């Protein structure tokens, strides 16, 4: 500072040098210069005293101005923090700003903030500014431990000039190690309050000894209040967002439930329509498949998973088995089958109820179909009973009744007698097996435009004979079909083809008797589970047949040889008779016929080609000899 600039003013203007210093915001040391200069120049004592007084006043004004500027900065920082809080978007960012401004205004090396953890009963470091030690940044303080723990426990500010020399705090190895790593000495801590509750602590700390003033403690308390407000606001925002998210989820659930209810109403309408127009179980499955956006199929009880099916029947609800839903189709205690839903393992409860309702409708349809089938079976059985027993019925009425059942009594038919052959454990099981046989036979008769009735411990069927088919073929197919249906062997005996059933009902009775004789013969021969007609038993068929079909037996046995002789004028029949009469000896045969033995061999070779290579086996030979005699009896003039 130049001498001219510090030239003392006349008496009464001692304040003038200091006004310039105040205007320039000079340092405190500069305020000593006017007094020192006056003394050096030998100014009067009064002048020097006036300058001393003016210096004191000027320093007081300077201190007041600095205090005002500091308060303005503090208020500005508080205002900015409040502004940040008003536009809160990120709680961590707001807390970080509070800690940064507190450190800056208090001029400390470090500032940090801890929050209480109600679940663990301690307080933990949340935000730090100026910290360099990782262990310090991860500290957790128990209530009452260290300066921060004491503040959190008492809800009062605490300050220490030298932390390690202050015995007011409960020192722990963990906390002291963290503070020592950070190098802190002087620490100020103020509580973060929400109402009467402490939620955390705001700290300002230096790495050297320091005395914190009241104004600094109050300022840090103001920042702590803003930090608490920020945390409370953030919590409220979180709760609000959570509530809004909950409302949104509830709204989505309501929308979903509304859609599900609409689907349930849709499937109810579809199922009602199906029932009214006589739809079947597969129609129900198709309708539910569309509503549930999966694949639904009806399966028999035996084909469904047994454990899941039984659980569904017992609980009355659909159950999840693997990735499929199983809904039992039951009536009373009887399992009729199951509806199986594929492709929807996460089924909605309302959709699950839809599947269960579809299973109930399916059971009603099956019961209705069963009732209708049983009624039709009874009607078919009654008609067949009348054909067997009431021979004086009006043929026209019989034809009309048959036509209503899609049966044609003017067609050629086969009468079949069927009987179970598997062992039964008791009378109840045997009765149940007979009912299954009758049901299976009735179903077969209905599908073949025939008739069926329970009779004599078994079942009698009247089935039409297709062109090119034989009684034997019908009997064997029927035995296989019924055996598969009832899961045990079924033996079937068939009559020869019968015709004119309406005009001659007695033909049905005779056919049934013949079928029963064939059935008994199959049992005697050990051919249970098989089917056969009289024509299959060779000459025994003559005994089994209701009418002795001698010509048919002869034709089946030696017909090809008879036809060959008639066409070629040969003597194969005569050779056969001589061959059997001579004990099947070619030598005796050539003597009886007066031909060469080679001629006999050639004729017998021809016979083998006509009748088959096994014609000389004992059973075939016996049948051929009987046929030769019957043929001779039928043509007595033949030599």
Short mmCIF file of N, CA, C and O in Angstrom, two decimals, residues 89-151:
data_model
loop_
_atom_site.label_atom_id
_atom_site.label_comp_id
_atom_site.label_asym_id
_atom_site.label_seq_id
_atom_site.Cartn_x
_atom_site.Cartn_y
_atom_site.Cartn_z
N UNK A 89 -36.07 -36.73 -7.74
CA UNK A 89 -36.19 -37.84 -8.68
C UNK A 89 -35.36 -39.02 -8.20
O UNK A 89 -35.76 -40.17 -8.34
N UNK A 90 -34.20 -38.71 -7.64
CA UNK A 90 -33.29 -39.76 -7.20
C UNK A 90 -32.84 -39.43 -5.79
O UNK A 90 -32.15 -38.43 -5.55
N UNK A 91 -33.24 -40.22 -4.80
CA UNK A 91 -32.92 -39.94 -3.41
C UNK A 91 -31.41 -39.90 -3.19
O UNK A 91 -30.90 -39.01 -2.50
N UNK A 92 -30.67 -40.82 -3.77
CA UNK A 92 -29.22 -40.84 -3.58
C UNK A 92 -28.58 -39.54 -4.07
O UNK A 92 -27.66 -39.00 -3.44
N UNK A 93 -29.09 -39.04 -5.21
CA UNK A 93 -28.52 -37.80 -5.75
C UNK A 93 -28.80 -36.62 -4.81
O UNK A 93 -27.92 -35.76 -4.60
N UNK A 94 -30.00 -36.54 -4.24
CA UNK A 94 -30.32 -35.45 -3.32
C UNK A 94 -29.48 -35.54 -2.05
O UNK A 94 -28.92 -34.53 -1.57
N UNK A 95 -29.34 -36.73 -1.49
CA UNK A 95 -28.52 -36.90 -0.29
C UNK A 95 -27.06 -36.56 -0.58
O UNK A 95 -26.37 -35.95 0.26
N UNK A 96 -26.59 -36.94 -1.75
CA UNK A 96 -25.21 -36.61 -2.12
C UNK A 96 -25.02 -35.10 -2.21
O UNK A 96 -24.00 -34.55 -1.76
N UNK A 97 -26.03 -34.39 -2.76
CA UNK A 97 -25.94 -32.93 -2.86
C UNK A 97 -25.93 -32.29 -1.48
O UNK A 97 -25.19 -31.32 -1.22
N UNK A 98 -26.73 -32.81 -0.55
CA UNK A 98 -26.76 -32.27 0.81
C UNK A 98 -25.41 -32.43 1.48
O UNK A 98 -24.88 -31.50 2.11
N UNK A 99 -24.82 -33.60 1.36
CA UNK A 99 -23.52 -33.85 1.98
C UNK A 99 -22.44 -32.96 1.36
O UNK A 99 -21.58 -32.40 2.07
N UNK A 100 -22.47 -32.80 0.04
CA UNK A 100 -21.48 -31.96 -0.63
C UNK A 100 -21.58 -30.51 -0.15
O UNK A 100 -20.55 -29.86 0.15
N UNK A 101 -22.81 -29.96 -0.07
CA UNK A 101 -22.99 -28.56 0.33
C UNK A 101 -22.63 -28.36 1.80
O UNK A 101 -22.07 -27.34 2.19
N UNK A 102 -22.95 -29.33 2.63
CA UNK A 102 -22.58 -29.23 4.04
C UNK A 102 -21.06 -29.20 4.19
O UNK A 102 -20.51 -28.40 4.96
N UNK A 103 -20.37 -30.04 3.46
CA UNK A 103 -18.91 -30.05 3.52
C UNK A 103 -18.33 -28.73 3.04
O UNK A 103 -17.39 -28.17 3.64
N UNK A 104 -18.92 -28.19 1.95
CA UNK A 104 -18.39 -26.96 1.38
C UNK A 104 -18.61 -25.78 2.32
O UNK A 104 -17.70 -24.98 2.56
N UNK A 105 -19.81 -25.61 2.89
CA UNK A 105 -20.13 -24.46 3.71
C UNK A 105 -19.41 -24.51 5.06
O UNK A 105 -19.01 -23.49 5.60
N UNK A 106 -19.25 -25.72 5.61
CA UNK A 106 -18.56 -25.83 6.89
C UNK A 106 -17.06 -25.90 6.70
O UNK A 106 -16.30 -25.83 7.68
N UNK A 107 -16.60 -26.10 5.47
CA UNK A 107 -15.17 -26.12 5.19
C UNK A 107 -14.47 -27.31 5.82
O UNK A 107 -13.33 -27.17 6.28
N UNK A 108 -15.13 -28.45 5.83
CA UNK A 108 -14.54 -29.64 6.45
C UNK A 108 -13.91 -30.53 5.38
O UNK A 108 -14.19 -30.39 4.19
N UNK A 109 -13.07 -31.44 5.88
CA UNK A 109 -12.43 -32.37 4.95
C UNK A 109 -13.40 -33.44 4.46
O UNK A 109 -13.33 -33.87 3.30
N UNK A 110 -14.29 -33.85 5.34
CA UNK A 110 -15.20 -34.96 5.03
C UNK A 110 -16.60 -34.62 5.54
O UNK A 110 -16.74 -33.94 6.57
N UNK A 111 -17.62 -35.06 4.80
CA UNK A 111 -19.01 -35.03 5.28
C UNK A 111 -19.64 -36.37 4.89
O UNK A 111 -19.33 -36.93 3.83
N UNK A 112 -20.51 -36.84 5.75
CA UNK A 112 -21.13 -38.14 5.46
C UNK A 112 -22.45 -38.26 6.18
O UNK A 112 -22.76 -37.47 7.10
N UNK A 113 -23.25 -39.24 5.75
CA UNK A 113 -24.60 -39.42 6.28
C UNK A 113 -24.83 -40.91 6.50
O UNK A 113 -24.50 -41.73 5.64
N UNK A 114 -25.38 -41.21 7.68
CA UNK A 114 -25.73 -42.61 7.97
C UNK A 114 -27.22 -42.71 8.23
O UNK A 114 -27.86 -41.74 8.67
N UNK A 115 -27.79 -43.90 7.97
CA UNK A 115 -29.21 -44.15 8.19
C UNK A 115 -29.39 -45.33 9.14
O UNK A 115 -28.59 -46.27 9.13
N UNK A 116 -30.45 -45.26 9.94
CA UNK A 116 -30.74 -46.35 10.87
C UNK A 116 -31.35 -47.53 10.14
O UNK A 116 -32.11 -47.36 9.18
N UNK A 117 -31.01 -48.73 10.62
CA UNK A 117 -31.58 -49.96 10.08
C UNK A 117 -32.45 -50.60 11.18
O UNK A 117 -31.92 -51.25 12.10
N UNK A 118 -33.78 -50.42 11.14
CA UNK A 118 -34.64 -50.94 12.22
C UNK A 118 -34.56 -52.46 12.37
O UNK A 118 -34.67 -52.97 13.49
N UNK A 119 -34.37 -53.17 11.25
CA UNK A 119 -34.34 -54.62 11.32
C UNK A 119 -33.10 -55.12 12.06
O UNK A 119 -33.18 -56.06 12.85
N UNK A 120 -31.94 -54.49 11.81
CA UNK A 120 -30.70 -54.93 12.45
C UNK A 120 -30.40 -54.15 13.73
O UNK A 120 -29.48 -54.52 14.49
N UNK A 121 -31.13 -53.06 13.97
CA UNK A 121 -30.94 -52.30 15.20
C UNK A 121 -29.63 -51.52 15.24
O UNK A 121 -29.07 -51.31 16.31
N UNK A 122 -29.12 -51.08 14.08
CA UNK A 122 -27.89 -50.29 14.06
C UNK A 122 -28.03 -49.19 13.02
O UNK A 122 -29.12 -48.97 12.48
N UNK A 123 -26.95 -48.47 12.75
CA UNK A 123 -26.95 -47.42 11.74
C UNK A 123 -25.78 -47.67 10.79
O UNK A 123 -24.72 -48.14 11.21
N UNK A 124 -25.99 -47.40 9.50
CA UNK A 124 -24.98 -47.74 8.49
C UNK A 124 -24.69 -46.53 7.60
O UNK A 124 -25.52 -45.64 7.44
N UNK A 125 -23.50 -46.51 7.03
CA UNK A 125 -23.06 -45.42 6.17
C UNK A 125 -23.85 -45.47 4.85
O UNK A 125 -23.88 -46.50 4.18
N UNK A 126 -24.47 -44.32 4.48
CA UNK A 126 -25.26 -44.27 3.25
C UNK A 126 -24.58 -43.43 2.17
O UNK A 126 -24.48 -43.85 1.03
N UNK A 127 -24.10 -42.21 2.54
CA UNK A 127 -23.48 -41.30 1.57
C UNK A 127 -22.23 -40.69 2.21
O UNK A 127 -22.25 -40.31 3.38
N UNK A 128 -21.14 -40.60 1.44
CA UNK A 128 -19.91 -39.93 1.92
C UNK A 128 -19.41 -38.95 0.88
O UNK A 128 -19.65 -39.14 -0.32
N UNK A 129 -18.74 -37.92 1.32
CA UNK A 129 -18.13 -36.93 0.44
C UNK A 129 -16.76 -36.57 1.02
O UNK A 129 -16.66 -36.12 2.17
N UNK A 130 -15.70 -36.78 0.25
CA UNK A 130 -14.35 -36.50 0.69
C UNK A 130 -13.69 -37.69 1.36
O UNK A 130 -12.52 -37.61 1.75
N UNK A 131 -14.40 -38.80 1.50
CA UNK A 131 -13.84 -39.98 2.14
C UNK A 131 -12.91 -40.71 1.17
O UNK A 131 -13.17 -40.77 -0.04
N UNK A 132 -11.83 -41.31 1.74
CA UNK A 132 -10.88 -42.05 0.91
C UNK A 132 -10.68 -43.48 1.40
O UNK A 132 -10.02 -44.27 0.72
N UNK A 133 -11.21 -43.84 2.56
CA UNK A 133 -10.99 -45.16 3.15
C UNK A 133 -12.21 -46.05 2.92
O UNK A 133 -13.32 -45.71 3.32
N UNK A 134 -11.99 -47.21 2.27
CA UNK A 134 -13.09 -48.11 1.96
C UNK A 134 -13.73 -48.67 3.23
O UNK A 134 -14.96 -48.79 3.32
N UNK A 135 -12.91 -48.99 4.25
CA UNK A 135 -13.46 -49.56 5.48
C UNK A 135 -14.37 -48.55 6.17
O UNK A 135 -15.42 -48.90 6.70
N UNK A 136 -13.97 -47.28 6.13
CA UNK A 136 -14.79 -46.22 6.74
C UNK A 136 -16.14 -46.10 6.03
O UNK A 136 -17.17 -45.92 6.66
N UNK A 137 -16.11 -46.20 4.68
CA UNK A 137 -17.34 -46.04 3.90
C UNK A 137 -18.32 -47.19 4.11
O UNK A 137 -19.49 -47.07 3.75
N UNK A 138 -17.85 -48.28 4.69
CA UNK A 138 -18.72 -49.44 4.89
C UNK A 138 -19.03 -49.69 6.37
O UNK A 138 -19.53 -50.75 6.74
N UNK A 139 -18.76 -48.70 7.21
CA UNK A 139 -18.99 -48.87 8.64
C UNK A 139 -20.46 -49.05 8.99
O UNK A 139 -21.34 -48.45 8.37
N UNK A 140 -20.70 -49.87 10.02
CA UNK A 140 -22.02 -49.98 10.64
C UNK A 140 -21.81 -49.74 12.14
O UNK A 140 -20.92 -50.33 12.75
N UNK A 141 -22.64 -48.87 12.71
CA UNK A 141 -22.49 -48.51 14.11
C UNK A 141 -23.70 -48.99 14.90
O UNK A 141 -24.85 -48.70 14.51
N UNK A 142 -23.43 -49.70 15.99
CA UNK A 142 -24.51 -50.08 16.87
C UNK A 142 -25.02 -48.87 17.63
O UNK A 142 -24.31 -47.87 17.82
N UNK A 143 -26.29 -48.94 18.09
CA UNK A 143 -26.85 -47.82 18.84
C UNK A 143 -26.00 -47.58 20.09
O UNK A 143 -25.80 -48.50 20.89
N UNK A 144 -25.50 -46.33 20.23
CA UNK A 144 -24.67 -45.98 21.37
C UNK A 144 -23.19 -46.15 21.11
O UNK A 144 -22.36 -45.72 21.94
N UNK A 145 -22.79 -46.73 19.98
CA UNK A 145 -21.39 -46.94 19.67
C UNK A 145 -20.85 -45.76 18.87
O UNK A 145 -21.46 -45.36 17.86
N UNK A 146 -19.69 -45.24 19.27
CA UNK A 146 -19.09 -44.12 18.57
C UNK A 146 -19.94 -42.88 18.70
O UNK A 146 -21.02 -42.86 19.31
N UNK A 147 -19.45 -41.77 18.11
CA UNK A 147 -20.20 -40.52 18.18
C UNK A 147 -21.52 -40.64 17.44
O UNK A 147 -22.57 -40.22 17.93
N UNK A 148 -21.50 -41.25 16.26
CA UNK A 148 -22.73 -41.38 15.48
C UNK A 148 -23.76 -42.25 16.18
O UNK A 148 -24.96 -41.95 16.16
N UNK A 149 -23.31 -43.36 16.80
CA UNK A 149 -24.24 -44.22 17.51
C UNK A 149 -24.88 -43.51 18.68
O UNK A 149 -26.06 -43.72 18.99
N UNK A 150 -24.11 -42.61 19.35
CA UNK A 150 -24.64 -41.85 20.46
C UNK A 150 -25.68 -40.83 19.99
O UNK A 150 -26.73 -40.65 20.61
N UNK A 151 -25.40 -40.17 18.84
CA UNK A 151 -26.37 -39.22 18.28
C UNK A 151 -27.66 -39.95 17.90
O UNK A 151 -28.77 -39.49 18.19
#
